[in-house]
């Protein structure tokens, strides 16, 4: 991401997210499996395959979470020969019924498989999947919606966040860093937990400011750059010099605040030193990369080969599902140290917490 990861809803979606927070490393009808890197060789899509993709709020162009999913779809179009696809966006503040109808329209339109981007689709997907048992569905970031035709694509955001937390503690000159979360839900708290653990591993006495932009049922914290800017400005004004965001589209405001304060920022989900607005790319010292593109492509590839697996697949650090970016060279001097931490996590020597204390 964590999901530019990230617009969400309340009610059933919130309940789903709570379950996901507890089950992210092993939910679903079948035991969770660790993802394996994609094979470069690809199967051609069966004739007549129509792929539907339902984005989270922000859609294609959010420079983060949704764009990563779009990249996976684009790769599938190119490598798997998928010629007919349909992409639908979520609306800010929409009801669960709207999400449900979006998925139902895709299924009624003959789209199969269908990918739902974001845990807010949890309740709607479970209901629609039961109505269309012959359609294969996948959902990113949710383990609560389970059925024989649902694949749950999950990530170890806490592991990737540990690495950028360590990077923040290694690069801070003021021993003071910050974390901005979009909405205080279990998924985003995984990012916080890993970030804090990584920073404290490097420097036990580092000061870490934490601010969530909104609380459920208000999910605008993922789509409000002004809120992100205000929160980060408060941290920089208080003495922080590195701020990590897991706030989706609101992260653009964090980058603006970092530039104005002559500080540094850490991006999320995509390599935001490449995807953020050109004017602020230089302040992004690294990003916690969450490879939603890989997960989406893997699912679509498994569909073309007839090997779709229901239940949870976890894209963790060992599988290359999360990582940190090096674009811009700002962390070249600490890369060796970060890679040491990475190997210790992979080997099990370091166990990263996925919940805040």
Short mmCIF file of C-alpha atoms in Angstrom, two decimals:
data_model
loop_
_atom_site.label_atom_id
_atom_site.label_comp_id
_atom_site.label_asym_id
_atom_site.label_seq_id
_atom_site.Cartn_x
_atom_site.Cartn_y
_atom_site.Cartn_z
CA UNK A 1 0.00 0.00 0.00
CA UNK A 2 -0.62 -0.47 1.47
CA UNK A 3 -4.21 2.06 -1.60
CA UNK A 4 -1.95 5.38 -3.41
CA UNK A 5 -4.09 3.01 -1.81
CA UNK A 6 -7.84 3.82 -0.77
CA UNK A 7 -11.56 5.08 -0.60
CA UNK A 8 -13.94 3.12 1.68
CA UNK A 9 -17.48 2.73 3.08
CA UNK A 10 -19.06 1.89 6.44
CA UNK A 11 -21.71 -0.64 7.53
CA UNK A 12 -21.07 -4.07 5.99
CA UNK A 13 -17.86 -2.90 4.37
CA UNK A 14 -16.55 -1.76 7.72
CA UNK A 15 -17.51 -5.06 9.30
CA UNK A 16 -15.69 -6.81 6.50
CA UNK A 17 -12.60 -4.72 7.10
CA UNK A 18 -12.63 -5.60 10.77
CA UNK A 19 -12.71 -9.29 9.90
CA UNK A 20 -10.01 -8.76 7.35
CA UNK A 21 -7.74 -7.18 9.92
CA UNK A 22 -7.86 -10.42 11.88
CA UNK A 23 -7.78 -12.75 8.91
CA UNK A 24 -5.46 -11.05 6.47
CA UNK A 25 -2.81 -13.72 6.82
CA UNK A 26 -5.07 -16.72 6.53
CA UNK A 27 -8.76 -16.36 5.77
CA UNK A 28 -10.98 -17.80 3.11
CA UNK A 29 -12.44 -21.20 2.46
CA UNK A 30 -9.02 -22.66 1.83
CA UNK A 31 -5.80 -22.03 3.80
CA UNK A 32 -3.96 -18.91 2.80
CA UNK A 33 -1.02 -19.50 0.51
CA UNK A 34 1.98 -17.33 -0.12
CA UNK A 35 2.02 -15.97 -3.64
CA UNK A 36 4.65 -17.07 -6.10
CA UNK A 37 6.23 -14.69 -8.61
CA UNK A 38 4.48 -14.63 -11.99
CA UNK A 39 5.84 -16.88 -14.69
CA UNK A 40 6.90 -14.81 -17.69
CA UNK A 41 5.29 -17.32 -20.04
CA UNK A 42 1.59 -16.57 -20.40
CA UNK A 43 -1.42 -18.48 -21.62
CA UNK A 44 -3.71 -16.96 -24.22
CA UNK A 45 -7.16 -15.98 -23.01
CA UNK A 46 -10.00 -18.30 -24.02
CA UNK A 47 -11.97 -16.90 -26.92
CA UNK A 48 -14.73 -14.58 -25.76
CA UNK A 49 -13.17 -13.80 -22.37
CA UNK A 50 -14.55 -10.52 -21.02
CA UNK A 51 -12.81 -9.06 -17.96
CA UNK A 52 -14.57 -6.68 -15.59
CA UNK A 53 -12.72 -4.51 -13.09
CA UNK A 54 -14.46 -2.45 -10.39
CA UNK A 55 -12.17 0.23 -8.98
CA UNK A 56 -12.11 1.74 -5.55
CA UNK A 57 -12.76 5.49 -5.15
CA UNK A 58 -10.29 7.45 -7.28
CA UNK A 59 -10.19 4.94 -10.11
CA UNK A 60 -7.54 4.79 -12.80
CA UNK A 61 -5.35 7.86 -12.46
CA UNK A 62 -5.06 7.98 -8.65
CA UNK A 63 -1.25 7.58 -8.92
CA UNK A 64 -1.36 4.79 -6.36
CA UNK A 65 -3.62 1.86 -5.44
CA UNK A 66 -6.06 1.86 -8.35
CA UNK A 67 -3.34 2.65 -10.86
CA UNK A 68 -1.44 -0.42 -9.69
CA UNK A 69 -4.51 -2.54 -10.40
CA UNK A 70 -4.87 -0.87 -13.79
CA UNK A 71 -1.26 -1.74 -14.59
CA UNK A 72 -2.00 -5.40 -13.90
CA UNK A 73 -5.00 -5.27 -16.22
CA UNK A 74 -2.97 -3.54 -18.93
CA UNK A 75 -0.29 -6.21 -18.71
CA UNK A 76 -2.96 -8.91 -19.00
CA UNK A 77 -4.39 -7.21 -22.09
CA UNK A 78 -0.97 -7.22 -23.70
CA UNK A 79 0.36 -10.61 -22.65
CA UNK A 80 -2.80 -12.67 -22.37
CA UNK A 81 -4.62 -11.32 -25.39
CA UNK A 82 -7.57 -9.94 -23.44
CA UNK A 83 -9.41 -7.83 -25.97
CA UNK A 84 -12.65 -7.01 -24.16
CA UNK A 85 -12.47 -5.38 -20.76
CA UNK A 86 -14.67 -3.00 -18.83
CA UNK A 87 -13.50 -0.71 -16.03
CA UNK A 88 -15.98 0.94 -13.66
CA UNK A 89 -15.26 3.55 -10.98
CA UNK A 90 -16.66 3.92 -7.48
CA UNK A 91 -18.23 7.20 -6.43
CA UNK A 92 -17.29 9.11 -3.31
CA UNK A 93 -19.75 8.45 -0.52
CA UNK A 94 -21.71 5.88 -2.50
CA UNK A 95 -23.83 3.22 -0.80
CA UNK A 96 -23.08 -0.48 -0.61
CA UNK A 97 -26.04 -0.97 -2.92
CA UNK A 98 -24.20 1.02 -5.60
CA UNK A 99 -21.17 -1.21 -5.31
CA UNK A 100 -23.39 -4.27 -5.41
CA UNK A 101 -25.14 -3.01 -8.55
CA UNK A 102 -21.80 -2.30 -10.24
CA UNK A 103 -20.67 -5.88 -9.74
CA UNK A 104 -24.06 -7.25 -10.75
CA UNK A 105 -24.09 -5.24 -13.99
CA UNK A 106 -20.68 -6.64 -14.92
CA UNK A 107 -21.81 -10.20 -14.23
CA UNK A 108 -25.08 -9.73 -16.10
CA UNK A 109 -23.09 -8.31 -19.01
CA UNK A 110 -21.19 -11.56 -19.40
CA UNK A 111 -17.96 -10.39 -17.82
CA UNK A 112 -16.02 -13.28 -16.32
CA UNK A 113 -13.70 -12.96 -14.44
CA UNK A 114 -14.46 -9.86 -12.37
CA UNK A 115 -11.98 -8.14 -10.05
CA UNK A 116 -13.08 -5.86 -7.18
CA UNK A 117 -10.42 -3.42 -5.98
CA UNK A 118 -10.58 -2.69 -2.27
CA UNK A 119 -12.12 -4.13 0.89
CA UNK A 120 -15.19 -1.88 0.64
CA UNK A 121 -16.50 -4.39 -1.91
CA UNK A 122 -16.51 -7.19 0.67
CA UNK A 123 -20.22 -7.36 1.49
CA UNK A 124 -21.46 -6.54 -2.02
CA UNK A 125 -19.13 -9.08 -3.61
CA UNK A 126 -20.19 -11.92 -1.33
CA UNK A 127 -23.82 -11.29 -2.22
CA UNK A 128 -23.29 -10.95 -5.99
CA UNK A 129 -20.93 -13.95 -6.15
CA UNK A 130 -23.72 -16.11 -4.68
CA UNK A 131 -26.05 -14.93 -7.45
CA UNK A 132 -23.53 -15.82 -10.18
CA UNK A 133 -21.83 -19.08 -9.09
CA UNK A 134 -20.30 -19.65 -12.53
CA UNK A 135 -18.46 -16.33 -12.54
CA UNK A 136 -14.99 -16.15 -11.03
CA UNK A 137 -14.46 -13.15 -8.77
CA UNK A 138 -11.38 -11.74 -7.06
CA UNK A 139 -11.16 -9.07 -4.38
CA UNK A 140 -8.08 -7.14 -3.29
CA UNK A 141 -7.46 -6.49 0.42
CA UNK A 142 -10.30 -8.54 1.86
CA UNK A 143 -10.40 -12.00 3.42
CA UNK A 144 -13.95 -11.83 4.75
CA UNK A 145 -15.85 -12.41 1.50
CA UNK A 146 -15.48 -16.14 0.94
CA UNK A 147 -17.05 -18.54 -1.53
CA UNK A 148 -15.99 -21.22 -3.97
CA UNK A 149 -15.86 -18.61 -6.75
CA UNK A 150 -14.02 -15.86 -4.85
CA UNK A 151 -10.23 -15.42 -4.77
CA UNK A 152 -8.93 -13.16 -2.00
CA UNK A 153 -5.77 -11.26 -2.95
CA UNK A 154 -4.03 -10.12 0.23
CA UNK A 155 -0.77 -8.36 1.09
CA UNK A 156 1.67 -8.20 3.98
CA UNK A 157 1.62 -4.39 4.11
CA UNK A 158 3.17 -4.45 7.56
CA UNK A 159 6.33 -6.12 6.23
CA UNK A 160 6.88 -3.56 3.49
CA UNK A 161 6.07 -0.76 5.92
CA UNK A 162 8.71 -2.08 8.33
CA UNK A 163 11.35 -1.44 5.67
CA UNK A 164 10.29 2.13 4.95
CA UNK A 165 9.99 2.75 8.70
CA UNK A 166 13.59 1.65 9.04
CA UNK A 167 14.49 3.93 6.14
CA UNK A 168 12.79 6.89 7.83
CA UNK A 169 14.68 6.29 11.08
CA UNK A 170 17.97 5.93 9.22
CA UNK A 171 17.45 9.14 7.23
CA UNK A 172 15.89 11.46 9.79
CA UNK A 173 18.19 14.21 11.02
CA UNK A 174 15.83 15.29 13.79
CA UNK A 175 14.96 11.87 15.25
CA UNK A 176 11.34 12.80 14.52
CA UNK A 177 9.15 11.23 11.82
CA UNK A 178 5.45 10.89 11.05
CA UNK A 179 2.72 8.60 9.71
CA UNK A 180 -0.46 9.84 8.00
CA UNK A 181 -3.23 7.26 7.57
CA UNK A 182 -6.26 7.88 5.38
CA UNK A 183 -8.95 6.26 7.53
CA UNK A 184 -8.44 4.46 10.84
CA UNK A 185 -9.41 0.92 9.86
CA UNK A 186 -7.50 -2.34 10.49
CA UNK A 187 -6.00 -2.42 6.99
CA UNK A 188 -4.33 0.98 7.37
CA UNK A 189 -3.30 0.20 10.93
CA UNK A 190 -1.23 -2.65 9.45
CA UNK A 191 0.83 -0.01 7.63
CA UNK A 192 1.24 1.97 10.85
CA UNK A 193 2.22 -1.10 12.88
CA UNK A 194 4.96 -2.09 10.45
CA UNK A 195 6.25 1.46 10.03
CA UNK A 196 6.55 2.02 13.77
CA UNK A 197 8.22 -1.38 14.30
CA UNK A 198 10.79 -0.70 11.57
CA UNK A 199 11.61 2.75 12.85
CA UNK A 200 11.93 1.57 16.45
CA UNK A 201 14.19 -1.30 15.38
CA UNK A 202 16.67 1.26 14.06
CA UNK A 203 16.24 3.94 16.70
CA UNK A 204 14.27 2.99 19.82
CA UNK A 205 13.85 6.60 20.94
CA UNK A 206 12.70 8.05 17.61
CA UNK A 207 9.62 10.27 17.94
CA UNK A 208 6.75 9.15 15.70
CA UNK A 209 3.69 11.32 15.14
CA UNK A 210 0.55 9.49 13.94
CA UNK A 211 -2.50 11.14 12.40
CA UNK A 212 -5.56 9.61 10.72
CA UNK A 213 -7.45 11.95 8.43
CA UNK A 214 -10.93 10.56 9.09
CA UNK A 215 -12.71 7.92 11.11
CA UNK A 216 -15.33 5.48 9.78
CA UNK A 217 -17.96 5.95 8.50
CA UNK A 218 -16.26 8.96 6.88
CA UNK A 219 -13.93 7.52 4.23
CA UNK A 220 -13.04 10.81 2.56
CA UNK A 221 -9.61 10.53 4.17
CA UNK A 222 -8.51 8.56 1.13
CA UNK A 223 -9.52 11.23 -1.38
CA UNK A 224 -8.78 14.58 0.23
CA UNK A 225 -5.31 16.02 -0.53
CA UNK A 226 -6.14 19.14 1.51
CA UNK A 227 -6.60 17.03 4.64
CA UNK A 228 -3.36 15.19 3.89
CA UNK A 229 -1.48 18.45 3.47
CA UNK A 230 -2.81 19.90 6.72
CA UNK A 231 -1.91 16.78 8.70
CA UNK A 232 1.62 16.63 7.29
CA UNK A 233 2.14 20.36 7.76
CA UNK A 234 1.38 19.89 11.45
CA UNK A 235 4.02 17.17 11.67
CA UNK A 236 6.69 19.15 9.83
CA UNK A 237 5.91 22.25 11.91
CA UNK A 238 6.30 20.14 15.07
CA UNK A 239 9.79 19.04 14.00
CA UNK A 240 9.37 15.92 11.89
CA UNK A 241 11.49 15.72 8.75
CA UNK A 242 10.20 12.47 7.17
CA UNK A 243 6.49 11.59 6.80
CA UNK A 244 5.03 8.32 5.46
CA UNK A 245 1.49 8.26 4.14
CA UNK A 246 -0.97 5.41 3.63
CA UNK A 247 -3.77 7.68 2.50
CA UNK A 248 -4.45 7.06 -1.17
CA UNK A 249 -5.20 10.21 -3.12
CA UNK A 250 -4.72 12.32 0.02
CA UNK A 251 -1.02 11.51 -0.19
CA UNK A 252 -0.58 14.21 -2.82
CA UNK A 253 -1.15 16.76 -0.08
CA UNK A 254 1.50 15.09 2.10
CA UNK A 255 4.00 15.51 -0.72
CA UNK A 256 3.10 19.19 -1.10
CA UNK A 257 3.65 19.74 2.60
CA UNK A 258 7.02 17.95 2.46
CA UNK A 259 8.16 20.14 -0.41
CA UNK A 260 7.12 23.35 1.35
CA UNK A 261 8.87 22.26 4.56
CA UNK A 262 11.98 21.08 2.70
CA UNK A 263 11.35 17.69 4.25
CA UNK A 264 11.03 14.18 2.86
CA UNK A 265 8.04 11.93 2.26
CA UNK A 266 7.48 8.22 1.77
CA UNK A 267 4.94 7.07 -0.79
CA UNK A 268 2.75 3.99 -0.83
CA UNK A 269 1.47 1.24 -3.14
CA UNK A 270 3.14 2.49 -6.32
CA UNK A 271 6.65 3.92 -6.78
CA UNK A 272 5.44 7.45 -6.20
CA UNK A 273 8.75 9.05 -7.12
CA UNK A 274 7.55 8.09 -10.60
CA UNK A 275 3.77 8.39 -10.33
CA UNK A 276 3.20 11.49 -8.18
CA UNK A 277 2.82 14.93 -9.74
CA UNK A 278 6.17 15.93 -11.29
CA UNK A 279 6.45 18.98 -9.05
CA UNK A 280 6.65 16.84 -5.89
CA UNK A 281 8.36 13.65 -7.07
CA UNK A 282 11.69 14.87 -5.72
CA UNK A 283 10.52 14.77 -2.09
CA UNK A 284 9.59 11.08 -2.27
CA UNK A 285 12.69 9.39 -0.87
CA UNK A 286 11.16 5.90 -1.17
CA UNK A 287 7.78 4.19 -1.40
CA UNK A 288 6.32 1.06 0.15
CA UNK A 289 5.43 -0.83 -3.01
CA UNK A 290 2.36 -3.02 -2.82
CA UNK A 291 2.23 -5.05 -6.00
CA UNK A 292 -1.48 -5.02 -6.71
CA UNK A 293 -0.53 -5.16 -10.39
CA UNK A 294 1.12 -8.54 -9.86
CA UNK A 295 -1.86 -9.92 -7.94
CA UNK A 296 -4.37 -8.77 -10.58
CA UNK A 297 -2.25 -10.16 -13.41
CA UNK A 298 -1.71 -13.47 -11.59
CA UNK A 299 -5.45 -13.89 -11.07
CA UNK A 300 -6.26 -13.12 -14.70
CA UNK A 301 -3.53 -15.46 -15.87
CA UNK A 302 -4.85 -18.25 -13.67
CA UNK A 303 -8.27 -17.72 -15.24
CA UNK A 304 -6.88 -18.08 -18.76
CA UNK A 305 -5.13 -21.30 -17.77
CA UNK A 306 -8.11 -22.71 -15.90
CA UNK A 307 -6.29 -22.79 -12.57
CA UNK A 308 -8.14 -20.20 -10.49
CA UNK A 309 -7.90 -20.95 -6.77
CA UNK A 310 -10.58 -19.84 -4.32
CA UNK A 311 -9.60 -18.46 -0.93
CA UNK A 312 -6.70 -16.35 0.23
CA UNK A 313 -3.34 -15.83 -1.39
CA UNK A 314 -0.92 -13.61 0.54
CA UNK A 315 1.59 -11.48 -1.35
CA UNK A 316 4.25 -11.04 1.30
CA UNK A 317 7.87 -9.93 1.30
CA UNK A 318 9.16 -13.44 0.59
CA UNK A 319 6.96 -13.66 -2.51
CA UNK A 320 7.98 -10.19 -3.66
CA UNK A 321 4.47 -8.89 -3.10
CA UNK A 322 5.67 -5.89 -1.09
CA UNK A 323 8.98 -4.04 -1.18
CA UNK A 324 10.56 -0.60 -1.07
CA UNK A 325 11.55 1.57 -4.04
CA UNK A 326 14.93 3.13 -4.82
CA UNK A 327 14.00 5.63 -7.55
CA UNK A 328 15.93 8.86 -7.24
CA UNK A 329 18.86 7.38 -5.33
CA UNK A 330 17.94 9.03 -2.02
CA UNK A 331 18.29 5.81 -0.04
CA UNK A 332 21.22 4.29 -1.92
CA UNK A 333 23.41 4.85 1.15
CA UNK A 334 21.16 2.73 3.38
CA UNK A 335 20.08 0.08 0.88
CA UNK A 336 22.47 -2.54 2.28
CA UNK A 337 21.01 -2.09 5.74
CA UNK A 338 17.44 -2.26 4.45
CA UNK A 339 18.20 -5.44 2.53
CA UNK A 340 19.59 -6.97 5.73
CA UNK A 341 16.28 -6.28 7.44
CA UNK A 342 14.44 -7.68 4.44
CA UNK A 343 16.31 -10.97 4.62
CA UNK A 344 15.72 -11.23 8.36
CA UNK A 345 11.98 -10.83 7.82
CA UNK A 346 11.98 -13.41 5.03
CA UNK A 347 13.93 -15.87 7.16
CA UNK A 348 11.65 -15.35 10.14
CA UNK A 349 14.33 -13.84 12.36
CA UNK A 350 12.24 -10.66 12.50
CA UNK A 351 8.49 -11.07 12.92
CA UNK A 352 6.71 -7.85 12.03
CA UNK A 353 3.54 -6.97 13.98
CA UNK A 354 0.42 -6.44 11.88
CA UNK A 355 -1.58 -4.65 14.57
CA UNK A 356 -0.96 -1.45 16.51
CA UNK A 357 -0.49 -1.82 20.26
#
